[in-house]
Tab-separated table of C-alpha atoms in Angstrom:
chain	number	residue	atom	x	y	z
A	506	MET	CA	-0.837	1.631	-9.472
A	507	LEU	CA	-2.464	5.510	-9.219
A	508	ALA	CA	-1.403	5.139	-5.157
A	509	ILE	CA	2.030	4.727	-6.180
A	510	ALA	CA	2.323	7.311	-8.722
A	511	ALA	CA	0.699	9.726	-6.324
A	512	ALA	CA	3.514	8.910	-3.694
A	513	VAL	CA	5.806	9.271	-5.744
A	514	ALA	CA	4.504	12.683	-6.945
A	515	PHE	CA	4.152	13.411	-2.981
A	516	ALA	CA	7.769	12.685	-2.481
A	517	LEU	CA	8.904	14.620	-5.449
A	518	ALA	CA	7.206	17.802	-3.731
A	519	LEU	CA	8.349	17.540	-0.666
A	520	LEU	CA	12.250	17.269	-1.537
A	521	LEU	CA	11.671	20.324	-3.863
A	522	ASP	CA	9.686	22.128	-1.264
A	523	LEU	CA	12.775	21.178	0.978
A	524	THR	CA	15.262	22.179	-1.146
A	525	THR	CA	13.410	24.966	-2.281
A	526	THR	CA	14.347	24.521	-5.672
A	527	THR	CA	12.128	23.929	-8.973
A	528	LEU	CA	12.016	22.266	-12.505
A	529	GLY	CA	11.380	24.856	-14.578
A	530	ASP	CA	8.785	27.922	-14.350
A	531	SER	CA	5.743	25.635	-14.578
A	532	ILE	CA	6.746	22.345	-12.525
A	533	THR	CA	6.698	23.388	-8.614
A	534	ALA	CA	6.228	21.384	-5.298
A	535	GLY	CA	2.736	22.989	-5.251
A	536	THR	CA	2.163	21.238	-8.863
A	537	LEU	CA	3.425	18.040	-7.957
A	538	THR	CA	1.154	18.304	-4.852
A	539	THR	CA	-1.785	19.174	-6.856
A	540	ILE	CA	-1.051	15.934	-9.322
A	541	GLY	CA	-0.337	13.693	-6.346
A	542	LEU	CA	-3.562	14.940	-5.007
A	543	LEU	CA	-5.667	14.036	-8.401
A	544	LEU	CA	-3.835	10.812	-8.300
A	545	VAL	CA	-5.429	9.998	-5.001
A	546	ALA	CA	-9.102	10.673	-6.186
A	547	LEU	CA	-8.247	8.697	-8.979
A	548	HIS	CA	-7.382	5.998	-6.964
A	549	LEU	CA	-10.309	6.385	-4.643
A	550	ALA	CA	-12.817	6.615	-7.412
A	551	GLY	CA	-11.956	3.633	-8.946
A	552	VAL	CA	-9.578	4.296	-11.990
A	553	GLY	CA	-6.992	2.188	-13.178
A	554	THR	CA	-8.261	-1.049	-10.976
A	555	GLY	CA	-9.353	-3.076	-14.067
A	556	ALA	CA	-12.917	-4.406	-12.802
A	557	ARG	CA	-15.649	-3.564	-14.319
A	558	SER	CA	-18.663	-3.863	-12.169
A	559	PHE	CA	-21.265	-2.784	-14.824
A	560	ASN	CA	-23.670	-5.821	-16.070
A	561	PHE	CA	-25.933	-4.751	-18.755
A	562	ARG	CA	-27.777	-8.051	-18.857
A	563	ARG	CA	-30.325	-7.986	-16.176
A	564	ARG	CA	-31.383	-11.862	-15.480
A	565	SER	CA	-34.893	-12.229	-14.737
A	566	ARG	CA	-35.711	-14.438	-11.586
A	567	ARG	CA	-38.691	-16.509	-12.393
C-alpha cells in the first residue's frame, strides 16, 4: 500500500514539474518527491505489511 502511495506522489511531482505549477507555497514537486522517497523507504523497511515476525516466547529444544 505504501508503494502505491509513493507512486502517486511521484506521479503528482512529475506533473507539477512538467507544468511548472505549485499547489501553494509549501507543496512543490520537491516536497512530493521527498514524500515519495519516505514512503518507498517505509515500504522497503516492512512498515504496513501487517505481518509480525517477532516471537517473544522462546521454545526450548529438549
